[in-house]
mmCIF file of C-alpha atoms in Angstrom:
data_model
loop_
_atom_site.group_PDB
_atom_site.id
_atom_site.type_symbol
_atom_site.label_atom_id
_atom_site.label_comp_id
_atom_site.label_asym_id
_atom_site.label_seq_id
_atom_site.Cartn_x
_atom_site.Cartn_y
_atom_site.Cartn_z
ATOM 1 C CA MET A 27 77.740 67.743 101.728
ATOM 2 C CA GLY A 28 80.866 67.646 103.869
ATOM 3 C CA PHE A 29 83.431 70.237 104.863
ATOM 4 C CA ASP A 30 84.951 71.853 101.814
ATOM 5 C CA ALA A 31 88.308 73.441 102.641
ATOM 6 C CA TYR A 32 88.556 75.123 99.228
ATOM 7 C CA GLU A 33 85.194 76.834 99.567
ATOM 8 C CA THR A 34 85.993 77.857 103.140
ATOM 9 C CA ILE A 35 89.053 79.726 101.821
ATOM 10 C CA GLY A 36 86.995 81.254 99.006
ATOM 11 C CA PHE A 37 84.297 82.314 101.457
ATOM 12 C CA ALA A 38 86.849 83.849 103.854
ATOM 13 C CA ALA A 39 88.371 85.698 100.883
ATOM 14 C CA ALA A 40 84.950 87.036 99.868
ATOM 15 C CA VAL A 41 84.144 88.154 103.426
ATOM 16 C CA LEU A 42 87.497 89.937 103.836
ATOM 17 C CA THR A 43 87.478 91.771 100.491
ATOM 18 C CA THR A 44 83.869 92.787 101.222
ATOM 19 C CA ILE A 45 84.293 94.092 104.780
ATOM 20 C CA ALA A 46 87.669 95.674 103.895
ATOM 21 C CA PHE A 47 85.944 98.734 102.453
ATOM 22 C CA LEU A 48 83.793 99.410 105.518
ATOM 23 C CA PRO A 49 86.627 101.004 107.580
ATOM 24 C CA GLN A 50 87.483 103.115 104.511
ATOM 25 C CA VAL A 51 83.870 104.288 104.196
ATOM 26 C CA TYR A 52 83.776 105.055 107.940
ATOM 27 C CA LYS A 53 87.100 106.950 107.882
ATOM 28 C CA THR A 54 86.116 108.972 104.819
ATOM 29 C CA TRP A 55 82.695 109.754 106.280
ATOM 30 C CA LYS A 56 84.220 110.931 109.598
ATOM 31 C CA THR A 57 87.173 112.908 108.235
ATOM 32 C CA LYS A 58 85.692 114.113 104.897
ATOM 33 C CA ASP A 59 89.310 113.743 103.693
ATOM 34 C CA VAL A 60 89.385 112.329 100.179
ATOM 35 C CA SER A 61 92.650 113.931 99.035
ATOM 36 C CA SER A 62 94.586 110.687 98.623
ATOM 37 C CA LEU A 63 91.733 108.648 97.125
ATOM 38 C CA SER A 64 92.097 108.205 93.351
ATOM 39 C CA LEU A 65 88.955 109.152 91.391
ATOM 40 C CA PRO A 66 89.796 106.833 88.426
ATOM 41 C CA MET A 67 90.231 104.007 90.973
ATOM 42 C CA LEU A 68 86.797 104.657 92.455
ATOM 43 C CA ILE A 69 85.118 104.843 89.025
ATOM 44 C CA LEU A 70 86.773 101.674 87.633
ATOM 45 C CA PHE A 71 86.142 99.822 90.894
ATOM 46 C CA PHE A 72 82.468 100.857 90.969
ATOM 47 C CA ILE A 73 81.832 99.721 87.374
ATOM 48 C CA GLY A 74 83.756 96.485 88.049
ATOM 49 C CA ILE A 75 81.698 95.679 91.150
ATOM 50 C CA VAL A 76 78.439 96.390 89.290
ATOM 51 C CA LEU A 77 79.560 93.866 86.649
ATOM 52 C CA TRP A 78 80.466 91.328 89.397
ATOM 53 C CA LEU A 79 76.988 91.824 90.839
ATOM 54 C CA ILE A 80 75.359 91.250 87.423
ATOM 55 C CA TYR A 81 77.568 88.173 86.969
ATOM 56 C CA GLY A 82 76.459 86.912 90.400
ATOM 57 C CA PHE A 83 72.805 87.246 89.380
ATOM 58 C CA LEU A 84 73.412 85.547 86.010
ATOM 59 C CA LYS A 85 75.224 82.669 87.742
ATOM 60 C CA HIS A 86 72.577 82.460 90.501
ATOM 61 C CA SER A 87 75.307 82.774 93.121
ATOM 62 C CA PRO A 88 73.880 83.993 96.448
ATOM 63 C CA SER A 89 77.415 84.482 97.860
ATOM 64 C CA MET A 90 78.457 86.729 94.972
ATOM 65 C CA ILE A 91 75.187 88.647 95.069
ATOM 66 C CA PHE A 92 75.479 89.190 98.830
ATOM 67 C CA ALA A 93 79.177 90.142 98.872
ATOM 68 C CA ASN A 94 78.979 92.428 95.841
ATOM 69 C CA SER A 95 75.792 94.131 97.042
ATOM 70 C CA ILE A 96 77.650 95.290 100.147
ATOM 71 C CA THR A 97 80.742 96.240 98.155
ATOM 72 C CA VAL A 98 78.723 98.168 95.571
ATOM 73 C CA LEU A 99 77.238 100.230 98.420
ATOM 74 C CA SER A 100 80.753 100.946 99.743
ATOM 75 C CA ALA A 101 81.870 101.897 96.226
ATOM 76 C CA ILE A 102 78.880 104.231 95.709
ATOM 77 C CA LEU A 103 79.476 105.932 99.075
ATOM 78 C CA LEU A 104 83.213 106.407 98.453
ATOM 79 C CA LEU A 105 82.549 107.787 94.959
ATOM 80 C CA TYR A 106 79.902 110.133 96.395
ATOM 81 C CA PHE A 107 82.282 111.327 99.151
ATOM 82 C CA LYS A 108 85.066 111.867 96.617
ATOM 83 C CA LEU A 109 82.854 113.946 94.328
ATOM 84 C CA LYS A 110 81.314 115.866 97.238
ATOM 85 C CA TYR A 111 84.407 116.579 99.344
ATOM 86 C CA GLY A 112 86.950 116.597 96.517
ATOM 87 C CA LYS A 113 85.706 119.930 95.216
ATOM 88 C CA LYS A 114 87.201 121.953 98.022
ATOM 89 C CA MET B 16 83.063 76.522 72.519
ATOM 90 C CA GLY B 17 80.944 79.493 71.473
ATOM 91 C CA PHE B 18 80.577 83.009 72.751
ATOM 92 C CA ASP B 19 79.674 83.026 76.419
ATOM 93 C CA ALA B 20 78.038 86.321 77.400
ATOM 94 C CA TYR B 21 78.085 85.460 81.097
ATOM 95 C CA GLU B 22 81.810 84.789 81.145
ATOM 96 C CA THR B 23 82.465 87.930 79.111
ATOM 97 C CA ILE B 24 80.764 89.959 81.846
ATOM 98 C CA GLY B 25 82.700 88.075 84.550
ATOM 99 C CA PHE B 26 85.948 88.641 82.686
ATOM 100 C CA ALA B 27 85.236 92.367 82.221
ATOM 101 C CA ALA B 28 84.422 92.572 85.942
ATOM 102 C CA ALA B 29 87.718 90.877 86.836
ATOM 103 C CA VAL B 30 89.712 93.172 84.531
ATOM 104 C CA LEU B 31 88.077 96.331 85.936
ATOM 105 C CA THR B 32 88.427 95.441 89.626
ATOM 106 C CA THR B 33 92.052 94.469 88.920
ATOM 107 C CA ILE B 34 93.166 97.550 86.976
ATOM 108 C CA ALA B 35 91.137 99.849 89.286
ATOM 109 C CA PHE B 36 93.933 99.856 91.866
ATOM 110 C CA LEU B 37 96.669 100.848 89.406
ATOM 111 C CA PRO B 38 95.685 104.577 89.299
ATOM 112 C CA GLN B 39 95.526 104.495 93.113
ATOM 113 C CA VAL B 40 99.036 103.005 93.314
ATOM 114 C CA TYR B 41 100.298 105.596 90.800
ATOM 115 C CA LYS B 42 98.651 108.521 92.622
ATOM 116 C CA THR B 43 99.950 107.395 96.019
ATOM 117 C CA TRP B 44 103.439 106.801 94.629
ATOM 118 C CA LYS B 45 103.537 110.272 93.023
ATOM 119 C CA THR B 46 101.983 112.298 95.853
ATOM 120 C CA LYS B 47 103.170 110.237 98.861
ATOM 121 C CA ASP B 48 99.806 111.320 100.344
ATOM 122 C CA VAL B 49 98.229 108.468 102.286
ATOM 123 C CA SER B 50 96.253 110.562 104.782
ATOM 124 C CA SER B 51 92.811 109.472 103.611
ATOM 125 C CA LEU B 52 93.676 105.801 103.005
ATOM 126 C CA SER B 53 92.357 103.545 105.778
ATOM 127 C CA LEU B 54 95.017 101.210 107.232
ATOM 128 C CA PRO B 55 92.449 98.578 108.371
ATOM 129 C CA MET B 56 91.050 98.628 104.813
ATOM 130 C CA LEU B 57 94.483 97.976 103.328
ATOM 131 C CA ILE B 58 95.232 95.141 105.793
ATOM 132 C CA LEU B 59 91.867 93.372 105.366
ATOM 133 C CA PHE B 60 92.017 93.841 101.594
ATOM 134 C CA PHE B 61 95.564 92.461 101.380
ATOM 135 C CA ILE B 62 94.708 89.322 103.405
ATOM 136 C CA GLY B 63 91.504 88.866 101.385
ATOM 137 C CA ILE B 64 93.349 89.075 98.055
ATOM 138 C CA VAL B 65 96.007 86.593 99.276
ATOM 139 C CA LEU B 66 93.152 84.182 100.089
ATOM 140 C CA TRP B 67 91.584 84.788 96.633
ATOM 141 C CA LEU B 68 94.960 83.996 95.081
ATOM 142 C CA ILE B 69 95.261 80.750 97.103
ATOM 143 C CA TYR B 70 91.679 79.902 96.110
ATOM 144 C CA GLY B 71 92.565 80.537 92.456
ATOM 145 C CA PHE B 72 95.507 78.121 92.697
ATOM 146 C CA LEU B 73 93.391 75.473 94.474
ATOM 147 C CA LYS B 74 90.682 75.783 91.805
ATOM 148 C CA HIS B 75 93.257 75.818 88.989
ATOM 149 C CA SER B 76 91.770 79.047 87.677
ATOM 150 C CA PRO B 77 94.270 80.925 85.482
ATOM 151 C CA SER B 78 91.980 84.007 85.385
ATOM 152 C CA MET B 79 91.791 84.215 89.163
ATOM 153 C CA ILE B 80 95.516 83.609 89.556
ATOM 154 C CA PHE B 81 96.337 86.276 86.970
ATOM 155 C CA ALA B 82 93.902 88.921 88.262
ATOM 156 C CA ASN B 83 94.698 88.393 91.936
ATOM 157 C CA SER B 84 98.459 88.338 91.337
ATOM 158 C CA ILE B 85 98.237 91.863 89.948
ATOM 159 C CA THR B 86 95.864 92.983 92.703
ATOM 160 C CA VAL B 87 98.037 91.478 95.454
ATOM 161 C CA LEU B 88 100.961 93.543 94.115
ATOM 162 C CA SER B 89 98.792 96.695 94.217
ATOM 163 C CA ALA B 90 97.698 95.815 97.754
ATOM 164 C CA ILE B 91 101.298 95.231 98.923
ATOM 165 C CA LEU B 92 102.448 98.540 97.400
ATOM 166 C CA LEU B 93 99.564 100.529 98.929
ATOM 167 C CA LEU B 94 100.148 98.935 102.333
ATOM 168 C CA TYR B 95 103.872 99.692 102.037
ATOM 169 C CA PHE B 96 103.189 103.325 101.057
ATOM 170 C CA LYS B 97 100.710 103.715 103.923
ATOM 171 C CA LEU B 98 103.195 102.376 106.496
ATOM 172 C CA LYS B 99 106.084 104.366 105.023
ATOM 173 C CA TYR B 100 104.435 107.736 104.410
ATOM 174 C CA GLY B 101 101.805 107.511 107.155
ATOM 175 C CA LYS B 102 104.414 108.019 109.871
ATOM 176 C CA LYS B 103 104.926 111.694 109.179
#
């Protein structure tokens, strides 16, 4: 199996859209400021990522399972922060 | 071609993670409040989605091109709002 430029781009895309949410989780955790985060966004995103994770398992795709496992954790944390800190 | 449960789940996942950002764009546009949005998140996410879009073109995947075209627009708008309203 040689170098696959297409899959390298796909892999870079997966890494970036996975790690993208980590600075958001960190910022929200530090500041407890959730005022400008949209609750419908967080709910739709969470359900969507859970479905991507299920799809990854069904397709036996380790990359999808790995990437979406991290993203689902980010989504759960952001949703939790929003519900916890959004009350005030 | 019969009913493909796997692809139905993948398609639902794509739809949800695509439309998820629309309420965020709407909320940010209405409130001009970007205080709790992470700039590194928006930058990494934008680059990641651009790569997904390129990947979709390379793989000739209409679903990926369609979904990521909408998401890249959301990402551009959120990044624009963050840079514009984050100054204050």
